[in-house]
GROMACS .gro file of C-alpha atoms in nm:
model
  327
    1MET     CA    1   2.305  -1.445  -0.866
    2LYS     CA    2   2.261  -1.174  -1.139
    3ASP     CA    3   2.144  -1.456  -1.378
    4ARG     CA    4   1.883  -1.561  -1.147
    5TYR     CA    5   1.659  -1.250  -1.217
    6THR     CA    6   1.766  -1.198  -1.591
    7TYR     CA    7   1.494  -1.377  -1.756
    8ALA     CA    8   1.244  -1.231  -1.513
    9VAL     CA    9   1.366  -0.876  -1.594
   10ALA     CA   10   1.334  -0.931  -1.952
   11ARG     CA   11   0.957  -1.036  -1.915
   12ILE     CA   12   0.887  -0.739  -1.697
   13ARG     CA   13   1.069  -0.493  -1.949
   14ALA     CA   14   0.799  -0.617  -2.200
   15ARG     CA   15   0.505  -0.579  -1.933
   16GLU     CA   16   0.628  -0.212  -1.872
   17LEU     CA   17   0.492  -0.087  -2.206
   18SER     CA   18   0.163  -0.173  -2.106
   19LEU     CA   19   0.146   0.009  -1.813
   20LEU     CA   20  -0.068   0.337  -1.795
   21SER     CA   21   0.132   0.651  -1.885
   22GLU     CA   22   0.043   1.013  -1.805
   23GLN     CA   23  -0.097   1.047  -2.162
   24ASP     CA   24  -0.345   0.731  -2.089
   25VAL     CA   25  -0.449   0.918  -1.724
   26SER     CA   26  -0.536   1.230  -1.916
   27ARG     CA   27  -0.734   1.041  -2.179
   28LEU     CA   28  -0.918   0.859  -1.880
   29MET     CA   29  -0.964   1.190  -1.716
   30ALA     CA   30  -1.129   1.326  -2.037
   31CYS     CA   31  -1.396   1.063  -2.038
   32GLU     CA   32  -1.738   1.195  -2.016
   33SER     CA   33  -1.885   0.933  -1.835
   34TYR     CA   34  -1.826   0.626  -1.609
   35GLU     CA   35  -1.910   0.400  -1.872
   36GLU     CA   36  -1.678   0.558  -2.123
   37CYS     CA   37  -1.379   0.515  -1.885
   38VAL     CA   38  -1.425   0.169  -1.821
   39ASN     CA   39  -1.433   0.075  -2.204
   40ALA     CA   40  -1.100   0.275  -2.242
   41LEU     CA   41  -0.939   0.063  -1.954
   42ARG     CA   42  -1.082  -0.253  -2.104
   43ASP     CA   43  -0.927  -0.135  -2.449
   44LYS     CA   44  -0.594  -0.146  -2.252
   45GLY     CA   45  -0.667  -0.483  -2.177
   46TRP     CA   46  -0.776  -0.444  -1.820
   47GLY     CA   47  -1.017  -0.676  -1.682
   48ASP     CA   48  -1.112  -1.047  -1.783
   49GLU     CA   49  -1.354  -1.232  -1.967
   50THR     CA   50  -1.606  -1.226  -1.675
   51LEU     CA   51  -1.655  -0.854  -1.740
   52ASP     CA   52  -1.797  -0.899  -2.074
   53ALA     CA   53  -2.105  -1.041  -1.946
   54LYS     CA   54  -2.135  -0.766  -1.686
   55GLY     CA   55  -2.130  -0.491  -1.953
   56PRO     CA   56  -1.982  -0.131  -1.916
   57ASP     CA   57  -2.180  -0.038  -1.613
   58CYS     CA   58  -2.055  -0.287  -1.369
   59ASP     CA   59  -1.905  -0.213  -1.058
   60TYR     CA   60  -1.527  -0.124  -1.118
   61GLN     CA   61  -1.404  -0.327  -0.841
   62PHE     CA   62  -1.442  -0.657  -1.027
   63MET     CA   63  -1.205  -0.509  -1.274
   64LEU     CA   64  -0.942  -0.383  -1.051
   65LYS     CA   65  -0.968  -0.701  -0.824
   66ALA     CA   66  -0.891  -0.876  -1.159
   67GLU     CA   67  -0.586  -0.681  -1.231
   68GLU     CA   68  -0.445  -0.711  -0.895
   69GLN     CA   69  -0.506  -1.118  -0.911
   70ARG     CA   70  -0.324  -1.069  -1.281
   71LEU     CA   71  -0.029  -0.888  -1.122
   72TRP     CA   72   0.044  -1.170  -0.856
   73GLN     CA   73  -0.010  -1.439  -1.106
   74LEU     CA   74   0.269  -1.300  -1.302
   75VAL     CA   75   0.497  -1.273  -1.019
   76ALA     CA   76   0.435  -1.626  -0.926
   77GLU     CA   77   0.543  -1.736  -1.291
   78LEU     CA   78   0.860  -1.528  -1.276
   79VAL     CA   79   1.005  -1.583  -0.923
   80ALA     CA   80   0.892  -1.895  -0.737
   81ASP     CA   81   1.052  -1.798  -0.375
   82ARG     CA   82   0.836  -1.495  -0.250
   83GLU     CA   83   1.092  -1.423   0.024
   84PRO     CA   84   1.238  -1.157  -0.156
   85PHE     CA   85   0.933  -0.973  -0.221
   86ARG     CA   86   0.823  -0.978   0.176
   87VAL     CA   87   0.869  -0.582   0.199
   88ILE     CA   88   0.603  -0.522  -0.051
   89LEU     CA   89   0.383  -0.825   0.050
   90LEU     CA   90   0.362  -0.737   0.426
   91PRO     CA   91   0.092  -0.472   0.365
   92ILE     CA   92  -0.121  -0.757   0.214
   93ASP     CA   93  -0.044  -0.966   0.498
   94TYR     CA   94  -0.146  -0.735   0.765
   95HIS     CA   95  -0.443  -0.623   0.609
   96ASN     CA   96  -0.572  -0.983   0.563
   97LEU     CA   97  -0.476  -0.992   0.927
   98LYS     CA   98  -0.706  -0.701   1.025
   99ALA     CA   99  -0.978  -0.851   0.784
  100ALA     CA  100  -0.974  -1.206   0.940
  101ILE     CA  101  -1.000  -1.080   1.299
  102LYS     CA  102  -1.247  -0.816   1.255
  103GLY     CA  103  -1.441  -1.006   1.032
  104TYR     CA  104  -1.458  -1.308   1.259
  105ILE     CA  105  -1.528  -1.105   1.576
  106THR     CA  106  -1.804  -0.914   1.395
  107GLU     CA  107  -1.938  -1.244   1.245
  108SER     CA  108  -1.893  -1.096   0.874
  109LEU     CA  109  -1.607  -1.298   0.748
  110SER     CA  110  -1.612  -1.288   0.347
  111LYS     CA  111  -1.363  -1.376   0.080
  112ASP     CA  112  -1.415  -1.005  -0.020
  113LEU     CA  113  -1.255  -0.889   0.283
  114PHE     CA  114  -0.930  -1.040   0.173
  115MET     CA  115  -0.641  -0.916  -0.065
  116PRO     CA  116  -0.454  -1.185  -0.308
  117GLY     CA  117  -0.087  -1.219  -0.335
  118GLY     CA  118   0.020  -1.214   0.029
  119THR     CA  119   0.275  -1.466   0.177
  120VAL     CA  120   0.030  -1.605   0.441
  121ASP     CA  121  -0.258  -1.841   0.300
  122ILE     CA  122  -0.566  -1.703   0.362
  123SER     CA  123  -0.739  -2.033   0.479
  124ARG     CA  124  -0.447  -2.086   0.733
  125LEU     CA  125  -0.501  -1.728   0.865
  126ILE     CA  126  -0.885  -1.780   0.923
  127LYS     CA  127  -0.805  -2.112   1.093
  128CYS     CA  128  -0.581  -1.946   1.342
  129VAL     CA  129  -0.842  -1.681   1.422
  130GLU     CA  130  -1.119  -1.922   1.434
  131GLU     CA  131  -0.934  -2.128   1.684
  132GLY     CA  132  -0.785  -1.837   1.854
  133ASP     CA  133  -0.457  -1.989   1.829
  134PHE     CA  134  -0.180  -1.768   1.632
  135ALA     CA  135   0.140  -1.991   1.702
  136ASN     CA  136   0.116  -2.094   1.339
  137LEU     CA  137   0.175  -1.720   1.183
  138PRO     CA  138   0.488  -1.580   1.075
  139GLN     CA  139   0.738  -1.477   1.342
  140GLY     CA  140   0.649  -1.102   1.434
  141MET     CA  141   0.289  -1.182   1.361
  142THR     CA  142   0.200  -1.398   1.625
  143GLU     CA  143   0.206  -1.177   1.928
  144PRO     CA  144   0.040  -0.891   1.759
  145ALA     CA  145  -0.261  -1.099   1.627
  146ARG     CA  146  -0.328  -1.250   1.942
  147GLU     CA  147  -0.323  -0.911   2.138
  148ALA     CA  148  -0.527  -0.749   1.865
  149PHE     CA  149  -0.773  -1.044   1.856
  150TYR     CA  150  -0.822  -1.039   2.217
  151LYS     CA  151  -0.843  -0.660   2.261
  152LEU     CA  152  -1.106  -0.629   2.023
  153LEU     CA  153  -1.293  -0.928   2.179
  154HIS     CA  154  -1.305  -0.764   2.528
  155THR     CA  155  -1.301  -0.392   2.428
  156GLU     CA  156  -1.487  -0.384   2.086
  157ASP     CA  157  -1.243  -0.105   1.992
  158GLY     CA  158  -1.155  -0.132   1.620
  159GLN     CA  159  -0.904   0.139   1.602
  160LEU     CA  160  -0.735  -0.016   1.922
  161CYS     CA  161  -0.709  -0.348   1.709
  162ASP     CA  162  -0.591  -0.148   1.407
  163ASP     CA  163  -0.327   0.030   1.603
  164ILE     CA  164  -0.160  -0.281   1.739
  165ILE     CA  165  -0.174  -0.447   1.406
  166ASP     CA  166  -0.021  -0.110   1.226
  167LYS     CA  167   0.253  -0.098   1.484
  168ALA     CA  168   0.375  -0.475   1.395
  169PHE     CA  169   0.326  -0.401   1.059
  170LEU     CA  170   0.586  -0.106   1.055
  171ASN     CA  171   0.831  -0.284   1.274
  172ALA     CA  172   0.805  -0.592   1.018
  173ILE     CA  173   0.893  -0.358   0.735
  174LYS     CA  174   1.162  -0.179   0.937
  175ALA     CA  175   1.299  -0.534   0.982
  176GLU     CA  176   1.297  -0.607   0.617
  177GLY     CA  177   1.482  -0.332   0.532
  178ASP     CA  178   1.759  -0.398   0.815
  179GLY     CA  179   1.800  -0.742   0.681
  180SER     CA  180   1.808  -0.665   0.311
  181LYS     CA  181   2.117  -0.634   0.088
  182VAL     CA  182   1.912  -0.494  -0.183
  183GLY     CA  183   1.932  -0.103  -0.206
  184LEU     CA  184   1.590  -0.034  -0.337
  185ILE     CA  185   1.451  -0.273  -0.043
  186LYS     CA  186   1.651  -0.081   0.220
  187ALA     CA  187   1.542   0.271   0.086
  188TYR     CA  188   1.193   0.194   0.027
  189ALA     CA  189   1.162   0.010   0.387
  190GLU     CA  190   1.300   0.349   0.548
  191PHE     CA  191   1.093   0.560   0.338
  192PHE     CA  192   0.782   0.371   0.417
  193VAL     CA  193   0.840   0.395   0.803
  194ALA     CA  194   0.940   0.769   0.810
  195SER     CA  195   0.639   0.864   0.605
  196ALA     CA  196   0.408   0.650   0.810
  197ASN     CA  197   0.559   0.842   1.121
  198ILE     CA  198   0.502   1.160   0.976
  199LYS     CA  199   0.134   1.055   0.916
  200ILE     CA  200   0.102   0.920   1.277
  201VAL     CA  201   0.189   1.251   1.421
  202PHE     CA  202  -0.019   1.442   1.191
  203ARG     CA  203  -0.314   1.216   1.264
  204GLY     CA  204  -0.259   1.225   1.625
  205GLN     CA  205  -0.271   1.575   1.635
  206ALA     CA  206  -0.608   1.626   1.449
  207MET     CA  207  -0.731   1.363   1.699
  208HIS     CA  208  -0.575   1.555   1.973
  209LYS     CA  209  -0.372   1.257   2.103
  210GLY     CA  210  -0.136   1.295   2.360
  211ARG     CA  211   0.247   1.203   2.399
  212GLU     CA  212   0.145   0.847   2.507
  213PHE     CA  213  -0.030   0.780   2.195
  214LEU     CA  214   0.255   0.911   2.001
  215SER     CA  215   0.528   0.731   2.198
  216SER     CA  216   0.322   0.388   2.171
  217GLU     CA  217   0.262   0.431   1.778
  218LEU     CA  218   0.599   0.553   1.639
  219VAL     CA  219   0.865   0.329   1.487
  220ALA     CA  220   1.222   0.411   1.515
  221CYS     CA  221   1.383   0.489   1.163
  222ASP     CA  222   1.713   0.637   1.051
  223SER     CA  223   1.613   0.942   0.860
  224LEU     CA  224   1.387   1.089   1.127
  225ASP     CA  225   1.445   1.115   1.517
  226VAL     CA  226   1.113   0.991   1.665
  227LYS     CA  227   1.169   1.153   1.987
  228LYS     CA  228   1.216   1.486   1.833
  229LEU     CA  229   0.921   1.421   1.620
  230THR     CA  230   0.711   1.354   1.928
  231GLU     CA  231   0.824   1.661   2.093
  232VAL     CA  232   0.759   1.903   1.807
  233ALA     CA  233   0.415   1.745   1.750
  234MET     CA  234   0.314   1.813   2.114
  235MET     CA  235   0.423   2.190   2.063
  236GLY     CA  236   0.187   2.234   1.758
  237GLN     CA  237   0.150   2.211   1.393
  238ALA     CA  238   0.354   2.513   1.305
  239ASP     CA  239   0.655   2.378   1.501
  240LEU     CA  240   0.621   2.026   1.361
  241LEU     CA  241   0.628   2.188   1.002
  242GLU     CA  242   0.938   2.363   1.075
  243TYR     CA  243   1.110   2.060   1.227
  244LEU     CA  244   1.011   1.887   0.877
  245GLU     CA  245   1.160   2.153   0.672
  246VAL     CA  246   1.511   2.023   0.791
  247THR     CA  247   1.466   1.665   0.747
  248PRO     CA  248   1.470   1.480   0.441
  249TYR     CA  249   1.133   1.514   0.387
  250ALA     CA  250   1.096   1.904   0.381
  251ASP     CA  251   0.904   1.871   0.036
  252VAL     CA  252   0.611   1.720   0.220
  253VAL     CA  253   0.548   2.021   0.431
  254PRO     CA  254   0.299   2.222   0.153
  255PHE     CA  255   0.115   1.869   0.115
  256VAL     CA  256   0.060   1.783   0.478
  257ALA     CA  257  -0.035   2.126   0.564
  258GLU     CA  258  -0.314   2.127   0.341
  259SER     CA  259  -0.476   1.777   0.430
  260LEU     CA  260  -0.375   1.416   0.489
  261GLN     CA  261  -0.530   1.334   0.135
  262ARG     CA  262  -0.297   1.540  -0.029
  263PHE     CA  263  -0.004   1.376   0.189
  264ASP     CA  264  -0.101   1.045   0.059
  265VAL     CA  265  -0.030   1.185  -0.282
  266TRP     CA  266   0.307   1.334  -0.202
  267ARG     CA  267   0.409   1.007  -0.041
  268ASP     CA  268   0.314   0.776  -0.368
  269ASN     CA  269   0.466   1.028  -0.585
  270ARG     CA  270   0.812   0.985  -0.376
  271ILE     CA  271   0.793   0.600  -0.420
  272ILE     CA  272   0.745   0.652  -0.779
  273GLU     CA  273   1.056   0.871  -0.778
  274LEU     CA  274   1.231   0.609  -0.576
  275ILE     CA  275   1.177   0.332  -0.805
  276GLU     CA  276   1.258   0.536  -1.145
  277ALA     CA  277   1.631   0.445  -1.127
  278GLU     CA  278   1.531   0.056  -1.137
  279LYS     CA  279   1.428   0.119  -1.519
  280TYR     CA  280   1.828   0.082  -1.597
  281ASP     CA  281   1.904  -0.241  -1.391
  282CYS     CA  282   1.887  -0.564  -1.585
  283PHE     CA  283   2.011  -0.793  -1.330
  284SER     CA  284   1.873  -0.784  -0.997
  285ILE     CA  285   1.523  -0.819  -0.822
  286GLY     CA  286   1.490  -0.428  -0.799
  287PRO     CA  287   1.305  -0.400  -1.168
  288ILE     CA  288   1.070  -0.663  -1.036
  289ILE     CA  289   0.982  -0.478  -0.723
  290ALA     CA  290   0.977  -0.157  -0.907
  291TYR     CA  291   0.700  -0.319  -1.157
  292ILE     CA  292   0.501  -0.452  -0.883
  293LEU     CA  293   0.490  -0.104  -0.715
  294ALA     CA  294   0.428   0.072  -1.032
  295ARG     CA  295   0.137  -0.165  -1.117
  296GLN     CA  296  -0.015  -0.108  -0.771
  297ASN     CA  297  -0.001   0.263  -0.834
  298GLU     CA  298  -0.160   0.257  -1.161
  299ILE     CA  299  -0.446   0.034  -0.999
  300LYS     CA  300  -0.493   0.304  -0.737
  301VAL     CA  301  -0.506   0.573  -0.984
  302ALA     CA  302  -0.770   0.403  -1.204
  303ARG     CA  303  -0.958   0.342  -0.870
  304ILE     CA  304  -0.967   0.711  -0.798
  305ILE     CA  305  -1.091   0.789  -1.152
  306LEU     CA  306  -1.345   0.555  -1.179
  307SER     CA  307  -1.488   0.619  -0.824
  308GLY     CA  308  -1.484   0.980  -0.925
  309LYS     CA  309  -1.635   0.942  -1.272
  310ARG     CA  310  -1.929   0.697  -1.127
  311ASN     CA  311  -1.991   0.938  -0.846
  312ARG     CA  312  -1.970   1.252  -1.073
  313ALA     CA  313  -1.734   1.419  -0.896
  314GLU     CA  314  -1.561   1.744  -1.037
  315SER     CA  315  -1.273   1.696  -1.261
  316GLY     CA  316  -1.040   1.918  -1.022
  317LEU     CA  317  -1.126   1.719  -0.724
  318ILE     CA  318  -1.030   1.387  -0.895
  319LYS     CA  319  -0.697   1.545  -1.037
  320GLU     CA  320  -0.580   1.657  -0.715
  321ARG     CA  321  -0.548   1.319  -0.612
  322ILE     CA  322  -0.397   1.152  -0.918
  323ARG     CA  323  -0.069   1.006  -0.870
  324MET     CA  324   0.261   1.038  -1.087
  325MET     CA  325   0.290   0.728  -1.331
  326TYR     CA  326   0.591   0.510  -1.368
  327ALA     CA  327   0.568   0.432  -1.744
   0.00000   0.00000   0.00000
């Protein structure tokens, strides 16, 4: 079993050398213009040949999409079976499910709505939505897809559609963690669900949602008592923060007390810390999963910087959204 991933991990180790470092991020931040920033990334090998004709003032989304596709092409080359990667592919599948349902009902279906790399073929997903028959979707996705589709069709409530699919997504992540024998997958799934629960309660407070909303949205996990989380959330933010201080997520308090945007930075940084240990593993699937998460993180950081540069945002505003780098 160890030999199964030895070659793939060796390839990953070589690819890790080209990941953006903290110094690379500092250089991008120091660029005086959006065009200079794009060129700096092009010098690092980002993008593909189609960008050459578009020039440095092209929409950065073309570059980032090319990098996402490159990531999943590499994964496909390294490991034929995507099943071990389900825990990090599920976000793509459930995003694409939302895109297919909303795009179909609003008559705005477009390939630009979908993300590459998922386990569910996009054409298959679209066919299920167009026919209103979700039986051919993976187990665990069928019923939420049907419910979200008909709720949106009859109520035109996009948020309700999102909530149904998001709850199913978190349950799927939890199931992947519970069923895995890989330590990283178990730890990642647990943290993902727990941090999502934290965000749900703070979002619920901001939107003045009641107990029924929280009870319907939260997903049970091992590191947080969701019943207690609901109770303290109903008491107020001060009580919620006090409760979090005695959980494994005490370090989130100063971030989430500031804003949900700062919470997102905390969450992504904790994931990078979680995968750091995989740098020293040579024989399991862990380093491959870590590389995928690291690559997704650097694409996110590049998106933040490029968007900020293009919109002439103040450096301080961009910097406070920058995530920790894996390299």
